[in-house]
Amino acid sequence: MGDTFQTIVDRDASPRDAVRLARTVVDWLVAEGIVLAGAEPGWALGDHPAHPPGPHWHKAVRDARWGAPEGVAVYTEHHVFWSNFHDLGTAAPVTCPRCGRGADESLFSAAADRWHETGEADVDCPACAETVPLPAWNWADDHLAFVHLGFEFWNWPWLSDDFRARVAEFLPGHRTAFLPGKV
């Protein structure tokens, strides 16, 4: 069996903006009754506090018949999010945002370690030789995200496209990504 997660991330939120943007989204989720206001441990995998589902959690999902949701964990510090629901197919797994050329994922190992430790890392593009911040790189099927803001929904039925679009409206001008997975 296992636990599922669906994460909506803001790929452009700065460390300075993450808390303010998170508060805006959480305030809306609470006002809509999708989650409860107080985040508590035990509502997500691990010790990270999460907001329990509210009385109207069903407004966020495609079909409320398929599950009983747990919490929504909100991350506002540098974090690496991942999805294991992706298909790399024939596309390059990661592309440079400056030149659009693909790069081998092995190029990012040391940068990913730096990001995990410090929240900052750059990678030189092997095609255009530009130095590009790690969060700016485009990962195929959004299977990795190096960000400062993420909303992780634990064991919720599949989030609706309309709900995900509405969350993105609270992050104006920012690129968002959706990373589902199972552990």
PDB file of C-alpha atoms in Angstrom:
ATOM      1  CA  MET A   1       0.000   0.000   0.000  1.00  0.00           C
ATOM      2  CA  GLY A   2       1.902   3.129   1.130  1.00  0.00           C
ATOM      3  CA  ASP A   3       1.301   6.826   1.444  1.00  0.00           C
ATOM      4  CA  THR A   4       0.760   9.249  -1.413  1.00  0.00           C
ATOM      5  CA  PHE A   5       1.627  12.910  -1.673  1.00  0.00           C
ATOM      6  CA  GLN A   6       0.859  15.708  -4.101  1.00  0.00           C
ATOM      7  CA  THR A   7       3.003  18.804  -3.876  1.00  0.00           C
ATOM      8  CA  ILE A   8       2.351  22.205  -5.404  1.00  0.00           C
ATOM      9  CA  VAL A   9       5.524  24.281  -5.427  1.00  0.00           C
ATOM     10  CA  ASP A  10       6.343  27.869  -6.280  1.00  0.00           C
ATOM     11  CA  ARG A  11       9.505  27.661  -8.371  1.00  0.00           C
ATOM     12  CA  ASP A  12      10.168  31.402  -8.123  1.00  0.00           C
ATOM     13  CA  ALA A  13       9.463  32.320  -4.480  1.00  0.00           C
ATOM     14  CA  SER A  14      12.474  33.866  -2.813  1.00  0.00           C
ATOM     15  CA  PRO A  15      13.402  33.027   0.771  1.00  0.00           C
ATOM     16  CA  ARG A  16      12.114  36.478   1.695  1.00  0.00           C
ATOM     17  CA  ASP A  17       8.719  36.003  -0.025  1.00  0.00           C
ATOM     18  CA  ALA A  18       8.031  32.359   0.905  1.00  0.00           C
ATOM     19  CA  VAL A  19       6.448  32.972   4.322  1.00  0.00           C
ATOM     20  CA  ARG A  20       4.213  35.799   3.072  1.00  0.00           C
ATOM     21  CA  LEU A  21       3.039  33.802   0.041  1.00  0.00           C
ATOM     22  CA  ALA A  22       2.452  30.691   2.149  1.00  0.00           C
ATOM     23  CA  ARG A  23       0.332  32.692   4.575  1.00  0.00           C
ATOM     24  CA  THR A  24      -1.800  34.012   1.695  1.00  0.00           C
ATOM     25  CA  VAL A  25      -2.463  30.518   0.343  1.00  0.00           C
ATOM     26  CA  VAL A  26      -3.106  28.993   3.779  1.00  0.00           C
ATOM     27  CA  ASP A  27      -5.478  31.837   4.703  1.00  0.00           C
ATOM     28  CA  TRP A  28      -7.455  31.081   1.543  1.00  0.00           C
ATOM     29  CA  LEU A  29      -7.454  27.324   2.233  1.00  0.00           C
ATOM     30  CA  VAL A  30      -8.752  27.987   5.754  1.00  0.00           C
ATOM     31  CA  ALA A  31     -11.388  30.482   4.548  1.00  0.00           C
ATOM     32  CA  GLU A  32     -12.637  27.905   2.026  1.00  0.00           C
ATOM     33  CA  GLY A  33     -12.739  25.204   4.729  1.00  0.00           C
ATOM     34  CA  ILE A  34     -10.257  23.042   2.818  1.00  0.00           C
ATOM     35  CA  VAL A  35      -7.865  22.877   5.794  1.00  0.00           C
ATOM     36  CA  LEU A  36      -7.992  23.864   9.443  1.00  0.00           C
ATOM     37  CA  ALA A  37      -5.956  26.829  10.645  1.00  0.00           C
ATOM     38  CA  GLY A  38      -3.633  25.157  13.138  1.00  0.00           C
ATOM     39  CA  ALA A  39      -0.773  23.032  11.827  1.00  0.00           C
ATOM     40  CA  GLU A  40      -0.014  20.049  14.041  1.00  0.00           C
ATOM     41  CA  PRO A  41       2.477  17.161  13.992  1.00  0.00           C
ATOM     42  CA  GLY A  42       1.044  13.798  13.012  1.00  0.00           C
ATOM     43  CA  TRP A  43      -0.993  14.895  10.004  1.00  0.00           C
ATOM     44  CA  ALA A  44       1.803  14.240   7.492  1.00  0.00           C
ATOM     45  CA  LEU A  45       4.584  11.752   7.082  1.00  0.00           C
ATOM     46  CA  GLY A  46       7.359  12.618   9.530  1.00  0.00           C
ATOM     47  CA  ASP A  47       7.437  15.262  12.228  1.00  0.00           C
ATOM     48  CA  HIS A  48       6.688  18.311  10.073  1.00  0.00           C
ATOM     49  CA  PRO A  49       3.474  20.008  11.266  1.00  0.00           C
ATOM     50  CA  ALA A  50       0.594  19.910   8.814  1.00  0.00           C
ATOM     51  CA  HIS A  51      -2.853  21.456   8.559  1.00  0.00           C
ATOM     52  CA  PRO A  52      -5.595  18.850   9.088  1.00  0.00           C
ATOM     53  CA  PRO A  53      -8.284  18.664   6.397  1.00  0.00           C
ATOM     54  CA  GLY A  54     -11.204  20.997   6.905  1.00  0.00           C
ATOM     55  CA  PRO A  55     -14.922  20.289   6.509  1.00  0.00           C
ATOM     56  CA  HIS A  56     -14.818  21.266   2.816  1.00  0.00           C
ATOM     57  CA  TRP A  57     -11.644  19.426   1.776  1.00  0.00           C
ATOM     58  CA  HIS A  58     -13.609  17.905  -1.097  1.00  0.00           C
ATOM     59  CA  LYS A  59     -13.486  21.303  -2.904  1.00  0.00           C
ATOM     60  CA  ALA A  60      -9.813  20.619  -3.702  1.00  0.00           C
ATOM     61  CA  VAL A  61     -10.124  17.184  -5.310  1.00  0.00           C
ATOM     62  CA  ARG A  62     -11.462  15.607  -8.487  1.00  0.00           C
ATOM     63  CA  ASP A  63     -13.466  12.902  -6.743  1.00  0.00           C
ATOM     64  CA  ALA A  64     -13.974  12.874  -2.978  1.00  0.00           C
ATOM     65  CA  ARG A  65     -15.062   9.216  -2.999  1.00  0.00           C
ATOM     66  CA  TRP A  66     -11.455   8.025  -3.349  1.00  0.00           C
ATOM     67  CA  GLY A  67      -9.938   8.623   0.012  1.00  0.00           C
ATOM     68  CA  ALA A  68      -9.764  10.291   3.356  1.00  0.00           C
ATOM     69  CA  PRO A  69      -7.119  13.015   3.286  1.00  0.00           C
ATOM     70  CA  GLU A  70      -4.524  13.630   5.919  1.00  0.00           C
ATOM     71  CA  GLY A  71      -2.682  16.924   6.348  1.00  0.00           C
ATOM     72  CA  VAL A  72      -1.171  19.654   4.224  1.00  0.00           C
ATOM     73  CA  ALA A  73       2.435  20.391   5.166  1.00  0.00           C
ATOM     74  CA  VAL A  74       3.671  23.859   4.200  1.00  0.00           C
ATOM     75  CA  TYR A  75       7.409  24.364   3.623  1.00  0.00           C
ATOM     76  CA  THR A  76       8.849  27.897   3.587  1.00  0.00           C
ATOM     77  CA  GLU A  77      12.569  27.185   3.686  1.00  0.00           C
ATOM     78  CA  HIS A  78      14.795  25.714   1.008  1.00  0.00           C
ATOM     79  CA  HIS A  79      13.649  22.207   0.211  1.00  0.00           C
ATOM     80  CA  VAL A  80      14.028  19.585  -2.480  1.00  0.00           C
ATOM     81  CA  PHE A  81      10.728  18.146  -3.661  1.00  0.00           C
ATOM     82  CA  TRP A  82      10.496  15.154  -5.961  1.00  0.00           C
ATOM     83  CA  SER A  83       7.965  13.060  -7.820  1.00  0.00           C
ATOM     84  CA  ASN A  84       8.182   9.417  -8.721  1.00  0.00           C
ATOM     85  CA  PHE A  85       5.207   9.726 -11.081  1.00  0.00           C
ATOM     86  CA  HIS A  86       7.103  10.842 -14.161  1.00  0.00           C
ATOM     87  CA  ASP A  87       8.073   9.512 -17.561  1.00  0.00           C
ATOM     88  CA  LEU A  88      11.452  10.638 -18.821  1.00  0.00           C
ATOM     89  CA  GLY A  89      10.736   9.140 -22.257  1.00  0.00           C
ATOM     90  CA  THR A  90      13.027  10.520 -24.926  1.00  0.00           C
ATOM     91  CA  ALA A  91      13.199  14.079 -23.581  1.00  0.00           C
ATOM     92  CA  ALA A  92      16.248  15.295 -21.732  1.00  0.00           C
ATOM     93  CA  PRO A  93      15.503  15.060 -18.016  1.00  0.00           C
ATOM     94  CA  VAL A  94      16.745  18.586 -17.342  1.00  0.00           C
ATOM     95  CA  THR A  95      17.117  21.584 -19.660  1.00  0.00           C
ATOM     96  CA  CYS A  96      18.846  24.908 -19.354  1.00  0.00           C
ATOM     97  CA  PRO A  97      16.377  27.809 -19.054  1.00  0.00           C
ATOM     98  CA  ARG A  98      18.745  30.062 -21.025  1.00  0.00           C
ATOM     99  CA  CYS A  99      19.458  27.949 -24.128  1.00  0.00           C
ATOM    100  CA  GLY A 100      16.908  25.119 -23.866  1.00  0.00           C
ATOM    101  CA  ARG A 101      19.526  22.404 -24.343  1.00  0.00           C
ATOM    102  CA  GLY A 102      19.462  19.233 -22.284  1.00  0.00           C
ATOM    103  CA  ALA A 103      22.039  18.245 -19.698  1.00  0.00           C
ATOM    104  CA  ASP A 104      22.812  14.961 -17.994  1.00  0.00           C
ATOM    105  CA  GLU A 105      21.398  14.702 -14.459  1.00  0.00           C
ATOM    106  CA  SER A 106      24.776  13.557 -13.110  1.00  0.00           C
ATOM    107  CA  LEU A 107      25.982  17.143 -13.629  1.00  0.00           C
ATOM    108  CA  PHE A 108      23.686  18.245 -10.775  1.00  0.00           C
ATOM    109  CA  SER A 109      24.747  15.960  -7.939  1.00  0.00           C
ATOM    110  CA  ALA A 110      27.164  18.355  -6.194  1.00  0.00           C
ATOM    111  CA  ALA A 111      24.810  21.316  -6.761  1.00  0.00           C
ATOM    112  CA  ALA A 112      21.897  19.383  -5.272  1.00  0.00           C
ATOM    113  CA  ASP A 113      23.994  18.671  -2.179  1.00  0.00           C
ATOM    114  CA  ARG A 114      24.879  22.379  -1.872  1.00  0.00           C
ATOM    115  CA  TRP A 115      21.222  23.361  -2.263  1.00  0.00           C
ATOM    116  CA  HIS A 116      20.161  20.868   0.384  1.00  0.00           C
ATOM    117  CA  GLU A 117      22.709  22.311   2.819  1.00  0.00           C
ATOM    118  CA  THR A 118      22.524  26.029   2.039  1.00  0.00           C
ATOM    119  CA  GLY A 119      19.547  26.798  -0.217  1.00  0.00           C
ATOM    120  CA  GLU A 120      21.886  28.156  -2.906  1.00  0.00           C
ATOM    121  CA  ALA A 121      23.629  26.445  -5.818  1.00  0.00           C
ATOM    122  CA  ASP A 122      24.540  27.182  -9.425  1.00  0.00           C
ATOM    123  CA  VAL A 123      25.304  24.894 -12.357  1.00  0.00           C
ATOM    124  CA  ASP A 124      27.274  25.807 -15.473  1.00  0.00           C
ATOM    125  CA  CYS A 125      25.386  24.789 -18.608  1.00  0.00           C
ATOM    126  CA  PRO A 126      27.557  22.512 -20.751  1.00  0.00           C
ATOM    127  CA  ALA A 127      25.901  23.855 -23.930  1.00  0.00           C
ATOM    128  CA  CYS A 128      25.879  27.649 -23.500  1.00  0.00           C
ATOM    129  CA  ALA A 129      28.422  27.963 -20.641  1.00  0.00           C
ATOM    130  CA  GLU A 130      26.066  30.222 -18.648  1.00  0.00           C
ATOM    131  CA  THR A 131      26.021  29.882 -14.865  1.00  0.00           C
ATOM    132  CA  VAL A 132      22.408  29.148 -13.920  1.00  0.00           C
ATOM    133  CA  PRO A 133      20.904  28.930 -10.405  1.00  0.00           C
ATOM    134  CA  LEU A 134      19.795  25.364  -9.680  1.00  0.00           C
ATOM    135  CA  PRO A 135      16.110  26.276  -9.111  1.00  0.00           C
ATOM    136  CA  ALA A 136      15.899  27.807 -12.597  1.00  0.00           C
ATOM    137  CA  TRP A 137      16.678  24.542 -14.436  1.00  0.00           C
ATOM    138  CA  ASN A 138      13.656  22.811 -15.996  1.00  0.00           C
ATOM    139  CA  TRP A 139      13.177  19.179 -14.958  1.00  0.00           C
ATOM    140  CA  ALA A 140      11.200  16.903 -17.295  1.00  0.00           C
ATOM    141  CA  ASP A 141       7.713  16.233 -15.960  1.00  0.00           C
ATOM    142  CA  ASP A 142       8.582  18.441 -12.967  1.00  0.00           C
ATOM    143  CA  HIS A 143      10.108  15.441 -11.240  1.00  0.00           C
ATOM    144  CA  LEU A 144      12.454  17.604  -9.135  1.00  0.00           C
ATOM    145  CA  ALA A 145      12.022  21.064  -7.673  1.00  0.00           C
ATOM    146  CA  PHE A 146      14.553  23.053  -5.671  1.00  0.00           C
ATOM    147  CA  VAL A 147      12.365  25.691  -4.028  1.00  0.00           C
ATOM    148  CA  HIS A 148      11.627  27.789  -0.956  1.00  0.00           C
ATOM    149  CA  LEU A 149       7.846  27.246  -0.963  1.00  0.00           C
ATOM    150  CA  GLY A 150       5.831  24.049  -1.229  1.00  0.00           C
ATOM    151  CA  PHE A 151       2.415  22.717  -0.200  1.00  0.00           C
ATOM    152  CA  GLU A 152       2.454  18.955   0.319  1.00  0.00           C
ATOM    153  CA  PHE A 153      -0.936  17.184   0.469  1.00  0.00           C
ATOM    154  CA  TRP A 154      -0.690  13.771   2.164  1.00  0.00           C
ATOM    155  CA  ASN A 155      -3.025  10.959   1.083  1.00  0.00           C
ATOM    156  CA  TRP A 156      -5.532  13.253  -0.578  1.00  0.00           C
ATOM    157  CA  PRO A 157      -7.606  12.078  -3.533  1.00  0.00           C
ATOM    158  CA  TRP A 158      -6.221  13.521  -6.782  1.00  0.00           C
ATOM    159  CA  LEU A 159      -6.196  17.335  -6.629  1.00  0.00           C
ATOM    160  CA  SER A 160      -8.328  18.910  -9.348  1.00  0.00           C
ATOM    161  CA  ASP A 161      -6.815  20.983 -12.127  1.00  0.00           C
ATOM    162  CA  ASP A 162      -9.077  23.893 -11.128  1.00  0.00           C
ATOM    163  CA  PHE A 163      -7.838  23.772  -7.534  1.00  0.00           C
ATOM    164  CA  ARG A 164      -4.189  23.687  -8.616  1.00  0.00           C
ATOM    165  CA  ALA A 165      -4.813  26.644 -10.935  1.00  0.00           C
ATOM    166  CA  ARG A 166      -6.492  28.556  -8.103  1.00  0.00           C
ATOM    167  CA  VAL A 167      -3.481  28.007  -5.822  1.00  0.00           C
ATOM    168  CA  ALA A 168      -1.241  29.312  -8.621  1.00  0.00           C
ATOM    169  CA  GLU A 169      -3.338  32.506  -8.777  1.00  0.00           C
ATOM    170  CA  PHE A 170      -2.128  33.321  -5.255  1.00  0.00           C
ATOM    171  CA  LEU A 171       1.452  33.154  -6.553  1.00  0.00           C
ATOM    172  CA  PRO A 172       1.184  35.791  -9.297  1.00  0.00           C
ATOM    173  CA  GLY A 173       3.805  35.739 -12.020  1.00  0.00           C
ATOM    174  CA  HIS A 174       5.512  32.704 -10.518  1.00  0.00           C
ATOM    175  CA  ARG A 175       6.099  29.336 -12.144  1.00  0.00           C
ATOM    176  CA  THR A 176       4.439  26.510 -10.256  1.00  0.00           C
ATOM    177  CA  ALA A 177       4.968  22.777 -10.515  1.00  0.00           C
ATOM    178  CA  PHE A 178       2.965  19.759  -9.436  1.00  0.00           C
ATOM    179  CA  LEU A 179       4.887  16.796  -8.040  1.00  0.00           C
ATOM    180  CA  PRO A 180       2.857  13.722  -7.062  1.00  0.00           C
ATOM    181  CA  GLY A 181       4.343  10.568  -5.636  1.00  0.00           C
ATOM    182  CA  LYS A 182       4.083   7.557  -3.391  1.00  0.00           C
ATOM    183  CA  VAL A 183       6.270   6.266  -0.566  1.00  0.00           C
TER     184      VAL A 183
END
